[in-house]
Amino acid sequence: MTDSKTAPPPLRFTGHKYLINRLIFSTLTGRAIRISGIRSSSPTHPGLLPHEVSFLRLLDSVTNGSQIEFSYTGTTVVYRPGLIIGSAAGYGAGSGGVVKHELPKECPRGVSWFLIPLCLLAPFAKGQVNVLFTGPGVITSATENGDVSVDTVLRSILPLYSNFGIMTDKIELRILRRSNAGPTGKGGGGEVQLIFGHQVRLPKTIHLLNPGRVKKISGVAYSIGVAGANNARMIEAARGVLNQFKVETYIFSAVSSAPLIPMDRGGEKKKIGIGFGISLVAESSTGAYFSADVVSPPSGGAPPEDLGRRCAFQLMESVSQGGYVSTVAAPTMLTLMAMGSEDVGRLQLGRDVIGSEEIISLARDLKAFGASGWGLRDADSGCKGDIVVSIVGKGVGNVGRKI
Amino acid sequence: MAVVLGMRKRQTQTTLAKRKQPSLCSSEDSNEDLQAVFRRHFEAQFKPLDKKPAPKPQEQPQISDLEDGEEEEEEEEEDWAGLSPSPEPAVEIIEHVTTTTSTRASKSELKAFHSSKPPSLLPTLSLSTSNPPSKADEDDTTEAQNLKNDLALQRLLSESHLLSSLSTSTSLDLSLTGRHRHKSTDLRLLTLGARSSLTDPLAQKMPMAMRRGILGKQAERESKRRKEARENGVILERAVGGSAKKRRERRERGVGAPTVGRFKGGTLSLSRRDVASITGAAQGGKGRRKGKGRKR
C-alpha cells in the first residue's frame, strides 16, 4: 500500500528545526516527507546528529513498514511511514513485548525529548507501547538546552491525556535509574520505561477554556551522585518563595547514587550524570498543569538555594503566562486536537505561549499535512490576553483500530 | 545624632530579594519588576495593599527619616551609612530562617509519588476516607483485637512443634515456610474437619505391603529405643498406645448375659468387687487398678 502508484509525493521541508514534529505528523497521517538541507552549512557536523538518528530508529522499531532513506551526504532524509504497531512481540520487541531502545553516548538531549513525541504516537498504535530507554545516553533530568525532566513529563504532560479519553491508569512511566547529563552535557546512565497501555480510535474533542486557580503544587527534587542535603536546600529555597501563595505544596526528594556506564575499552565502568535538580508542577482546580524545571550545570558551581528559587520563579512565570497549558505541553495538546474527530475543539492558550515560534511552525506544518487552519479569538475569562484556539480535527485517527 | 543601636529592623525577604543578582531570574525582568507586576495584578483585583512598595536600590535612606525614632518597614535598603556622605560597600546580610517545618506527605500522596502512573484529579475527592484508617493503628483493646490475638496464640501453640524444628535458623520471626507451612495448613484443615491429611504420608493410599513395612519398621525402631534406654538406665516418657488398644479388647460376654456377676443354675453370684462397682463405692487411686479392672 505504501508503494502504490497513487501514493502522493512526499511533502518537502527544509532544515533540522522541528524535525521531530514533522516526523510525528508524517507517521500519524501516513504521508511521506522529504527533509533536505539538514545542517548543510555546518562544516563539522552536516546532516543529522546521532540523537536524531536514534529517534528515527525508535520510529522504525515502533512502526511496521516504514522506510527511511538518507542521501549520500546525509543532509536529506526521506521518510515513508508505516503503521504504528507498538511493542507487539516479533516486530521489534523481544519475547516480553518490550522494545529496548539504546540512546547513543553523544546524546545531548534529555530522554523527555524522545518521550513526548513517543507518547503522541502511542494512543494511535495497534497494540500496547512498551519501550525501555537504556544505554549510555539516557538523561532523566532536565538539561541546559531546555528539555524537561522525566518527572515533569509524568506529572504535567501525561495527565493531560485524560482529557482526550485516554485512561491514564493504563499509562506508566517508570524511572528505573536517574541520571543527570554527563560532564560535557552529553550522555547519561539512566533508565526509563514507558508503558502506554491504552489505544484509542479517535481522541475526544476537548473544550478547555477555564484555567482555574492553582490549588496544589507538587514537585520532585533529585540528587544523583551528590549529597541528599542538596534536595533539602532546594526544597527550602523553593518553599521560601512559594509559601506566600498559601497553596499546599509537596516536594518529594529522590536521592540516588551515580549511574555507571561501560567505558569504551574493556569491561570497566565509569560514573556519569552527577548533579541535582528540581521539578515543580502546579495543578489547578480545573485540571490545568504548569511546570518548571531547573537543573545544576554539568560544570557545577550553582548552589542549590539558587536552583530552588529559580525554579519557583520559573513556575510563577509559567502560571502567569496564562492559558490552560504551558509551552511544554502545548504541542502535545494541539497535535492531539488536530488528530481528533472532525469536530471543533477549543483550547485556551496564553498569548506568549501561542505566539512562540514553535507553535506557529507547528500550525504551519499541520496545514502542510492537510489539516485545517486554526481559529483564534480573544478569551473571555482567565488572564487578560489569553487566546482561544479552535481546531477542527482531521478525523483520520488510529488506522490500526479501524474496523 | 544618637543613633538608637539595636533597633535596626531585620531585613525581610523582599529586601533580600533585591540584593540578589538579577541574572538569577529566568526571565529578563528583574526581581522587583516581577514583584511589582504581581502587586499591580493583585491590587487590580483586590484593594490596594497598605504597605509601601519596596524602594529601588538606588535610593539611600535620608538621615532625617530616622529622627522620629520609628523606622518604616522595608524602608531601609542597607545599613545606616553614618555621617559620611560616601557610601560604604553594602554589608550583605544573610538570613537563615527556617520558614516552615516540613510537613510529611500523607500516605496517599507518597503512594502516588512512588507509583509510576501519572496523577489524576480523582484522588482529591476522597479526602474523607483518609481519616478512619488512622484509628486502626492504635493499640486499643477492642473485641476484634482480642479475638485476633487469641487466634494467633492458638495457632502458635498448635504449631509450636513445627517451629521448634526451625529453631536452628537465626531468624526471629515466627512465619513458617515451605514444608512446615504445608504441615501447618494441613493441621488447621484437620481441626476444621477435613477427612484426611494431605501431607501425612500414612494417610494416603498405598499398597498393603508397603504400609505394613512402614509400620513394622516404626514399631521396631520404637522398641529398640525403649530397650536401649532401659539397658542404659535412661528414663523415657511413658509408652502410649499399647494399653489403649488392650483396653478396648474386652471379652464379649454373650448377648443377653448380665454385665456383672456369674449366672449359674439360675443364681447370679456377685463377688465383693461386683457389689462395689454396683454401689459405686469410693474408688481407689489409679495405682490400685493395675489389673485394668478385669472381671474376676
XYZ file of C-alpha atoms in Angstrom:
699
model
C 0.000 0.000 0.000
C 2.883 2.327 0.626
C 4.288 1.656 -2.828
C 1.058 2.011 -4.752
C 1.154 4.265 -7.745
C -1.443 6.561 -6.291
C 0.696 7.454 -3.270
C 1.036 11.217 -3.082
C 4.547 12.643 -3.457
C 6.490 13.285 -0.266
C 5.991 16.662 1.348
C 9.076 18.815 1.235
C 10.604 20.541 4.214
C 13.983 22.074 4.920
C 16.141 22.422 7.915
C 16.735 20.481 11.103
C 14.378 22.579 13.195
C 11.083 20.967 14.175
C 12.306 17.725 12.636
C 10.545 15.710 15.308
C 7.219 17.438 14.793
C 7.339 16.727 11.084
C 8.237 13.086 11.609
C 5.374 12.667 14.059
C 2.836 14.263 11.754
C 4.059 12.114 8.923
C 3.655 8.963 10.990
C 0.229 9.954 12.224
C -1.190 10.997 8.873
C 0.635 8.455 6.752
C 2.143 10.961 4.335
C 5.743 10.593 3.262
C 8.076 13.521 3.848
C 11.383 14.633 2.465
C 13.558 16.912 4.583
C 16.521 18.459 2.853
C 19.193 20.926 3.832
C 19.756 19.477 7.284
C 22.704 21.431 8.661
C 24.141 21.584 5.169
C 26.175 24.662 6.013
C 27.841 23.116 9.035
C 31.431 22.093 8.274
C 31.881 19.742 11.197
C 28.541 18.039 11.638
C 26.458 18.080 8.486
C 23.312 16.074 8.388
C 21.501 14.505 11.266
C 23.013 14.308 14.705
C 23.311 10.910 16.447
C 20.333 11.525 18.722
C 18.131 12.453 15.764
C 19.183 9.274 14.015
C 18.361 7.436 17.212
C 14.873 8.895 17.136
C 14.436 7.659 13.591
C 15.490 4.230 14.781
C 12.927 4.422 17.540
C 10.248 5.278 14.980
C 11.411 2.321 12.959
C 11.077 -0.073 15.869
C 7.637 1.144 16.864
C 6.203 1.104 13.353
C 5.917 -1.585 10.741
C 6.739 -0.950 7.154
C 8.373 2.418 7.465
C 11.239 3.260 5.155
C 13.979 5.749 5.859
C 16.403 6.855 3.192
C 19.396 9.061 3.685
C 21.128 10.947 0.947
C 24.784 10.411 0.250
C 25.824 13.463 2.215
C 23.350 12.759 4.961
C 21.691 16.136 4.679
C 18.483 14.817 3.148
C 16.118 12.288 4.618
C 13.097 10.677 3.007
C 10.733 9.079 5.474
C 7.890 6.868 4.323
C 5.863 5.975 7.395
C 4.285 2.623 8.067
C 1.662 1.549 10.534
C 2.228 2.251 14.188
C 2.397 -1.175 15.732
C 3.605 -0.511 19.239
C 5.534 -3.177 21.089
C 3.968 -6.269 19.653
C 6.190 -9.296 20.064
C 8.014 -10.285 16.942
C 8.008 -6.956 15.196
C 10.788 -5.291 17.043
C 10.210 -6.272 20.591
C 11.729 -9.140 22.464
C 9.689 -12.013 23.807
C 8.400 -9.928 26.691
C 6.973 -7.357 24.330
C 9.423 -4.656 25.412
C 11.209 -2.573 22.821
C 14.661 -1.857 24.175
C 15.991 1.368 22.737
C 19.571 2.421 23.328
C 20.486 6.052 23.173
C 23.950 6.995 21.922
C 26.512 8.364 24.319
C 26.787 11.689 22.493
C 23.148 12.469 23.074
C 22.837 15.991 24.477
C 19.058 15.959 24.842
C 17.148 14.587 27.783
C 15.098 11.463 27.404
C 11.939 13.603 27.574
C 12.868 14.781 24.080
C 12.190 11.196 22.981
C 9.354 10.524 25.375
C 6.995 13.358 24.488
C 6.753 12.500 20.761
C 6.518 8.800 21.557
C 3.594 9.484 23.888
C 1.955 11.323 20.977
C 2.197 8.251 18.776
C 1.266 5.717 21.407
C -2.520 6.222 21.539
C -2.653 5.580 17.807
C -0.720 2.335 17.880
C -2.133 -1.043 17.057
C -1.038 -2.511 20.355
C 0.454 -1.528 23.615
C 3.604 0.583 23.531
C 6.248 -0.682 25.900
C 9.639 0.928 25.375
C 12.663 0.755 27.635
C 15.192 3.555 27.156
C 18.643 2.419 28.133
C 22.209 2.855 27.054
C 24.903 5.462 27.667
C 22.807 8.421 26.550
C 19.730 8.464 28.792
C 19.392 11.723 30.740
C 16.387 11.643 33.037
C 16.898 15.106 34.484
C 16.251 18.418 32.811
C 19.010 19.689 30.537
C 20.527 23.071 29.968
C 19.208 23.242 26.409
C 15.631 23.322 27.572
C 14.500 19.709 27.882
C 12.276 18.964 30.832
C 12.850 16.165 33.273
C 11.031 12.860 33.200
C 9.185 13.808 36.393
C 7.693 16.804 34.606
C 6.550 14.589 31.735
C 4.948 12.191 34.163
C 3.264 14.778 36.305
C 2.332 17.568 33.958
C 2.053 16.191 30.402
C 0.717 12.663 30.816
C -2.249 13.692 32.997
C -3.464 15.863 30.120
C -4.154 12.717 28.099
C -7.142 12.009 30.280
C -8.915 14.966 28.671
C -8.874 13.081 25.382
C -10.426 9.945 26.772
C -7.100 8.128 27.157
C -7.114 6.488 30.558
C -4.058 7.491 32.467
C -4.483 4.427 34.685
C -3.011 2.371 31.899
C -0.037 4.628 31.327
C 3.110 4.064 33.320
C 6.372 5.895 33.163
C 8.870 4.149 35.365
C 12.140 5.804 36.222
C 14.340 2.817 36.873
C 17.549 4.791 37.260
C 18.094 8.529 37.403
C 20.894 10.375 35.729
C 21.894 13.938 35.029
C 23.807 14.969 31.953
C 27.443 13.925 31.689
C 30.359 16.277 32.262
C 30.224 17.826 28.788
C 26.451 17.966 28.816
C 26.197 14.767 26.811
C 25.361 11.266 27.834
C 23.902 9.798 30.969
C 23.337 6.425 32.519
C 19.656 6.497 33.346
C 16.940 4.017 32.522
C 13.311 4.811 31.829
C 10.434 2.601 30.780
C 7.244 3.819 29.157
C 4.211 1.558 29.122
C 1.337 3.094 27.242
C -1.478 0.637 27.534
C -4.482 2.477 26.191
C -5.013 2.885 22.484
C -7.990 4.822 21.139
C -9.638 5.113 17.793
C -10.003 8.879 17.983
C -9.151 11.315 20.743
C -12.157 13.065 22.214
C -12.898 16.642 21.293
C -11.909 18.941 24.117
C -13.194 22.291 25.291
C -10.726 23.516 27.872
C -11.370 27.171 28.395
C -11.021 27.792 32.083
C -7.530 27.580 33.552
C -8.925 27.887 37.062
C -6.820 28.713 40.072
C -3.731 26.892 41.238
C -4.725 24.607 44.081
C -1.738 22.329 44.529
C 1.968 22.448 43.867
C 3.952 19.233 43.802
C 7.475 18.620 42.811
C 10.470 16.372 42.856
C 13.944 17.336 43.927
C 16.559 14.841 42.810
C 20.198 14.415 43.704
C 22.255 11.955 41.762
C 25.677 11.043 42.996
C 25.760 14.002 45.365
C 24.683 14.567 48.932
C 20.993 14.360 49.670
C 21.232 17.598 51.609
C 21.090 19.411 48.289
C 17.486 18.300 47.995
C 16.595 19.777 51.357
C 18.225 23.071 50.468
C 16.500 23.299 47.109
C 13.147 22.466 48.653
C 13.553 25.022 51.372
C 14.518 27.731 48.926
C 11.558 26.914 46.698
C 9.191 26.831 49.638
C 10.505 30.163 50.800
C 9.271 31.705 47.591
C 6.073 29.717 47.205
C 4.810 29.962 50.776
C 3.400 33.412 50.203
C 0.694 31.941 47.985
C -0.728 29.688 50.698
C -1.117 26.757 48.322
C -0.486 23.242 49.579
C 2.978 22.270 48.428
C 4.531 18.826 48.456
C 8.030 18.460 47.139
C 9.435 14.959 47.209
C 13.080 14.165 47.474
C 14.824 11.494 45.435
C 18.409 10.604 46.194
C 20.322 8.058 44.176
C 23.899 7.136 43.533
C 25.688 7.990 40.327
C 24.866 5.608 37.469
C 27.591 3.657 35.749
C 28.081 3.217 32.048
C 30.585 0.932 30.421
C 33.704 2.613 29.151
C 34.814 2.324 25.568
C 37.531 -0.157 26.237
C 37.372 -3.231 28.363
C 34.700 -4.060 30.846
C 35.381 -1.105 33.107
C 32.604 1.224 34.090
C 32.651 4.880 34.896
C 30.318 7.140 36.793
C 28.361 9.638 34.797
C 25.471 12.001 35.228
C 26.182 13.540 38.619
C 24.193 16.543 39.684
C 20.921 17.683 41.137
C 17.814 19.448 40.013
C 14.258 20.232 40.882
C 10.998 19.979 39.010
C 7.817 21.717 40.136
C 4.306 21.193 38.819
C 1.330 23.361 39.684
C -2.101 21.829 39.340
C -5.150 23.984 39.009
C -8.696 23.380 40.124
C -9.815 22.597 36.564
C -7.019 20.190 35.752
C -4.528 22.519 34.097
C -0.869 21.847 34.732
C 2.062 24.247 34.723
C 5.617 23.112 35.191
C 9.108 24.383 35.850
C 12.443 22.600 35.678
C 15.868 23.665 36.778
C 18.998 21.564 36.852
C 22.542 22.050 38.036
C 25.024 22.809 35.237
C 27.343 19.918 34.380
C 30.353 22.010 35.294
C 28.902 22.666 38.730
C 29.132 25.786 40.780
C 25.454 26.506 41.339
C 24.282 26.400 44.946
C 21.041 24.512 45.462
C 19.317 27.512 47.029
C 19.693 29.398 43.774
C 18.238 26.491 41.857
C 15.281 26.201 44.178
C 14.444 29.870 43.947
C 14.917 29.910 40.204
C 12.566 27.004 39.793
C 9.925 28.644 41.938
C 10.166 31.820 39.886
C 10.034 29.814 36.692
C 6.852 28.166 37.913
C 5.337 31.516 38.726
C 6.250 32.751 35.280
C 4.688 29.718 33.649
C 1.481 30.275 35.592
C 1.496 33.968 34.789
C 1.675 33.254 31.077
C -1.872 32.068 31.411
C -3.885 29.653 29.373
C -4.745 26.066 30.067
C -1.421 24.540 29.022
C 2.152 25.707 29.239
C 4.696 25.900 26.427
C 5.938 22.407 27.211
C 2.602 20.683 26.818
C 1.042 22.898 24.138
C 2.429 20.951 21.127
C 1.052 17.714 22.572
C -2.406 19.135 23.134
C -2.613 20.847 19.761
C -1.443 17.755 17.888
C -3.948 15.531 19.644
C -6.695 18.006 18.883
C -5.681 18.064 15.234
C -5.770 14.269 15.084
C -9.211 14.070 16.641
C -12.619 13.643 15.081
C -13.952 16.183 12.625
C -15.345 18.395 15.273
C -14.316 21.775 16.572
C -12.245 21.571 19.710
C -11.256 24.632 21.714
C -8.265 25.284 23.921
C -7.267 28.415 25.769
C -3.620 29.411 25.479
C -1.658 32.310 26.787
C -0.618 34.936 24.300
C 3.067 34.269 24.796
C 2.529 30.551 24.514
C 0.785 30.662 21.166
C 2.895 33.494 19.884
C 6.083 31.477 20.066
C 7.972 30.273 17.030
C 7.403 26.642 17.893
C 3.617 26.801 17.954
C 3.374 28.892 14.823
C 5.579 26.492 12.909
C 3.516 23.628 14.303
C 0.406 25.228 12.868
C 2.124 25.747 9.516
C 3.341 22.162 9.369
C -0.095 20.831 10.239
C -1.537 22.875 7.422
C 1.073 21.424 5.079
C -0.063 17.935 6.085
C -3.635 18.731 5.182
C -5.126 19.741 8.489
C -7.412 22.733 8.531
C -6.357 26.138 9.750
C -6.821 27.281 13.308
C -9.308 29.823 14.517
C -8.057 32.343 17.051
C -10.100 34.688 19.146
C -9.628 36.519 22.409
C -10.660 34.736 25.535
C -13.468 35.923 27.777
C -12.227 34.551 31.070
C -8.830 33.830 32.501
C -5.798 36.032 32.180
C -6.011 39.113 30.048
C -4.541 38.409 26.684
C -5.411 34.716 26.530
C -6.391 33.339 23.169
C -8.817 30.545 22.431
C -7.658 28.262 19.627
C -10.311 26.383 17.695
C -9.058 23.362 15.811
C -11.001 21.074 13.529
C -9.652 17.563 13.705
C -8.569 15.608 10.684
C -10.688 12.626 11.511
C -8.069 10.071 10.499
C -7.357 8.721 13.945
C -5.983 5.296 14.587
C -5.785 3.395 11.329
C -4.813 0.208 13.095
C -8.075 0.177 15.021
C -10.341 0.865 12.098
C -12.813 -1.921 11.584
C 22.810 62.172 66.390
C 22.418 59.500 68.956
C 21.708 56.502 66.945
C 19.428 54.092 68.642
C 21.520 50.999 68.382
C 19.926 47.676 68.205
C 16.693 48.948 66.800
C 17.519 48.192 63.238
C 14.755 46.192 61.718
C 15.533 42.802 60.329
C 15.938 42.558 56.620
C 12.912 40.838 55.178
C 12.575 38.624 52.156
C 11.730 41.419 49.770
C 14.790 43.472 50.609
C 16.947 40.398 50.437
C 15.465 39.622 47.083
C 16.718 42.929 45.793
C 20.245 42.082 46.872
C 20.473 39.013 44.777
C 21.838 39.424 41.309
C 19.154 39.894 38.684
C 20.770 37.262 36.455
C 19.332 34.515 38.621
C 15.814 35.126 37.344
C 14.685 33.116 34.464
C 13.110 35.983 32.591
C 14.688 39.198 31.553
C 12.726 41.202 34.198
C 14.462 41.720 37.475
C 13.007 40.553 40.749
C 11.451 43.816 41.814
C 9.749 44.264 38.466
C 8.258 40.804 38.861
C 7.097 41.717 42.340
C 5.696 44.996 41.062
C 3.843 43.201 38.283
C 2.296 40.787 40.717
C 1.478 43.595 43.119
C -0.283 45.550 40.408
C -2.214 42.495 39.302
C -3.188 41.776 42.866
C -4.196 45.356 43.532
C -6.274 45.418 40.376
C -8.329 42.536 41.685
C -8.467 43.484 45.356
C -7.925 46.562 47.497
C -4.502 48.165 47.296
C -2.100 46.904 49.866
C -1.259 49.031 52.913
C 2.446 48.585 52.725
C 4.503 50.791 50.561
C 6.333 49.093 47.731
C 9.994 48.449 48.362
C 12.180 51.306 47.173
C 14.637 50.974 44.339
C 18.211 50.123 45.322
C 19.490 53.494 44.210
C 17.587 55.277 46.945
C 19.525 55.911 50.110
C 17.591 56.440 53.320
C 17.799 60.033 54.472
C 19.040 60.645 57.943
C 16.090 62.930 58.560
C 13.748 59.985 58.202
C 15.190 58.415 61.290
C 14.607 61.374 63.534
C 11.251 60.308 64.778
C 12.797 57.147 66.037
C 10.468 54.684 64.462
C 11.586 53.243 61.219
C 9.251 52.332 58.476
C 9.205 48.764 57.480
C 11.207 47.833 54.441
C 12.327 51.389 54.069
C 15.965 50.745 54.856
C 17.902 49.461 51.971
C 21.224 48.918 53.663
C 22.986 49.606 56.939
C 22.932 53.086 58.238
C 25.781 54.654 56.344
C 26.823 57.015 59.122
C 27.592 60.666 58.794
C 29.944 60.377 55.897
C 28.253 61.072 52.578
C 30.288 58.483 50.695
C 28.500 55.180 50.831
C 30.476 52.347 52.151
C 30.186 48.995 50.451
C 26.871 47.498 51.482
C 27.109 44.771 54.015
C 25.269 41.743 52.797
C 23.040 40.259 55.432
C 22.333 36.600 55.056
C 19.328 35.272 56.846
C 18.999 31.681 57.848
C 15.394 31.367 58.774
C 13.521 28.133 58.771
C 10.275 29.321 57.321
C 8.238 26.188 57.745
C 8.583 22.810 59.266
C 8.497 20.195 56.584
C 5.115 18.559 56.649
C 5.141 14.895 55.921
C 3.066 13.992 52.912
C 0.086 11.798 53.550
C 0.208 8.127 52.770
C -1.842 8.512 49.641
C 0.477 11.234 48.379
C 3.509 9.071 48.995
C 1.858 6.182 47.264
C 1.034 8.383 44.289
C 4.616 9.580 44.146
C 6.136 6.126 44.210
C 3.743 4.691 41.674
C 4.867 5.469 38.170
C 1.397 6.362 36.947
C 0.509 9.952 36.115
C -1.652 11.653 38.738
C -5.327 12.124 38.064
C -7.830 14.528 39.524
C -9.815 11.804 41.264
C -7.746 11.250 44.419
C -8.560 14.729 45.690
C -12.191 13.758 46.076
C -11.501 11.043 48.633
C -10.414 13.311 51.461
C -12.939 11.967 53.932
C -11.899 8.341 53.612
C -8.390 9.002 54.807
C -9.452 9.582 58.428
C -10.815 6.219 59.621
C -7.760 4.069 58.851
C -5.696 6.073 61.315
C -7.707 4.665 64.186
C -6.609 1.133 63.413
C -3.017 1.982 64.113
C -3.638 2.490 67.806
C -3.205 -0.462 70.101
C -6.626 -0.290 71.702
C -8.201 -3.389 73.299
C -11.313 -3.915 71.231
C -13.048 -7.220 70.971
C -11.826 -7.718 67.443
C -8.254 -7.198 68.581
C -8.712 -9.746 71.376
C -10.110 -12.320 69.021
C -7.287 -11.737 66.625
C -4.728 -12.169 69.362
C -6.439 -15.300 70.643
C -6.389 -16.849 67.234
C -2.750 -16.013 66.797
C -1.917 -17.552 70.169
C -3.830 -20.758 69.455
C -2.101 -21.094 66.149
C 1.277 -20.543 67.720
C 0.645 -23.174 70.346
C -0.559 -25.791 67.944
C 2.267 -25.196 65.504
C 4.954 -24.928 68.111
C 6.255 -28.380 67.317
C 6.951 -27.227 63.784
C 8.602 -24.071 64.991
C 10.890 -25.998 67.323
C 12.303 -27.804 64.359
C 13.001 -24.407 62.818
C 14.811 -23.140 65.860
C 18.116 -23.819 64.193
C 17.585 -20.841 61.937
C 18.646 -17.481 63.240
C 15.591 -15.525 62.162
C 13.325 -14.278 64.898
C 10.039 -14.133 63.050
C 7.517 -16.860 63.559
C 6.486 -17.353 59.959
C 6.710 -20.880 58.642
C 7.990 -21.542 55.181
C 7.964 -24.440 52.815
C 7.234 -27.866 54.159
C 6.357 -26.566 57.605
C 3.845 -24.135 56.142
C 2.160 -27.007 54.328
C 2.096 -29.008 57.503
C 0.572 -26.144 59.479
C -2.117 -25.609 56.845
C -2.868 -29.297 56.942
C -3.180 -29.224 60.711
C -5.640 -26.351 60.574
C -7.733 -28.123 57.975
C -7.857 -31.256 60.089
C -9.138 -29.305 63.069
C -11.776 -27.753 60.842
C -12.966 -31.181 59.824
C -11.073 -32.422 56.824
C -11.359 -36.094 56.211
C -7.735 -36.967 55.867
C -4.437 -35.246 55.977
C -2.828 -34.111 52.739
C 0.741 -34.103 53.917
C 0.903 -37.107 56.171
C 2.128 -39.999 54.038
C 0.483 -42.651 56.225
C -2.938 -41.195 55.485
C -2.558 -41.721 51.754
C -3.448 -44.797 49.840
C -0.586 -47.207 49.467
C -0.073 -50.939 48.898
C -0.724 -53.030 51.983
C 2.716 -54.494 51.897
C 4.305 -51.026 51.907
C 2.124 -49.884 54.783
C 2.884 -52.980 56.815
C 6.551 -52.480 56.121
C 6.466 -48.851 57.262
C 4.508 -49.581 60.397
C 6.615 -52.587 61.244
C 9.759 -50.548 60.889
C 8.299 -47.828 63.094
C 7.403 -50.367 65.790
C 10.842 -51.928 65.567
C 12.537 -48.596 65.950
C 10.415 -47.675 68.939
C 11.003 -50.961 70.727
C 14.716 -50.695 70.059
C 14.785 -47.220 71.506
C 12.966 -48.352 74.656
C 15.179 -51.380 75.088
C 18.366 -49.395 74.764
C 17.076 -46.768 77.160
C 16.164 -49.383 79.721
C 19.570 -51.000 79.389
C 21.354 -47.712 79.770
C 19.143 -46.525 82.557
C 17.668 -43.605 80.674
C 14.146 -42.723 81.764
C 11.847 -42.176 78.838
C 8.297 -40.931 78.637
C 5.583 -43.417 79.385
C 4.700 -45.564 76.378
C 1.383 -44.710 74.746
C -0.824 -46.754 72.524
C -0.270 -50.302 73.857
C -2.637 -50.094 76.833
C -5.212 -48.076 74.888
C -5.543 -50.899 72.406
C -5.693 -53.570 75.070
C -8.360 -51.758 76.961
C -10.715 -51.879 74.042
C -10.402 -55.603 73.513
C -12.662 -56.682 76.290
C -14.192 -60.023 76.144
C -17.642 -60.216 74.698
C -19.978 -61.781 77.220
C -22.816 -63.089 75.146
C -25.954 -61.339 74.097
C -28.375 -61.462 76.968
C -25.889 -62.092 79.738
C -25.696 -59.669 82.715
C -22.711 -57.379 82.800
C -21.752 -58.106 86.423
C -21.553 -61.384 88.261
C -21.781 -65.054 87.338
C -25.077 -66.647 86.423
C -25.105 -70.350 87.051
C -28.020 -72.610 87.806
C -30.482 -69.710 87.971
C -28.319 -67.912 90.542
C -26.441 -64.670 89.983
C -23.321 -64.705 92.155
C -21.806 -61.318 92.823
C -18.356 -61.017 94.221
C -17.321 -58.239 96.529
C -15.851 -56.279 93.678
C -19.051 -56.567 91.646
C -21.057 -55.215 94.557
C -18.630 -52.369 94.944
C -18.909 -51.486 91.292
C -22.721 -51.553 91.518
C -22.924 -49.426 94.590
C -20.242 -47.136 93.223
C -18.117 -47.389 96.291
C -15.186 -44.986 96.698
C -12.708 -45.807 94.038
C -9.108 -46.429 94.880
C -6.272 -44.442 93.349
C -5.102 -45.096 89.879
C -2.404 -47.350 91.139
C -4.915 -49.795 92.583
C -6.425 -50.501 89.253
C -3.373 -52.202 87.961
C -5.315 -55.026 86.512
C -7.293 -52.664 84.300
C -10.498 -53.619 86.043
C -10.700 -57.085 84.614
C -13.517 -59.019 85.995
C -12.581 -61.641 88.458
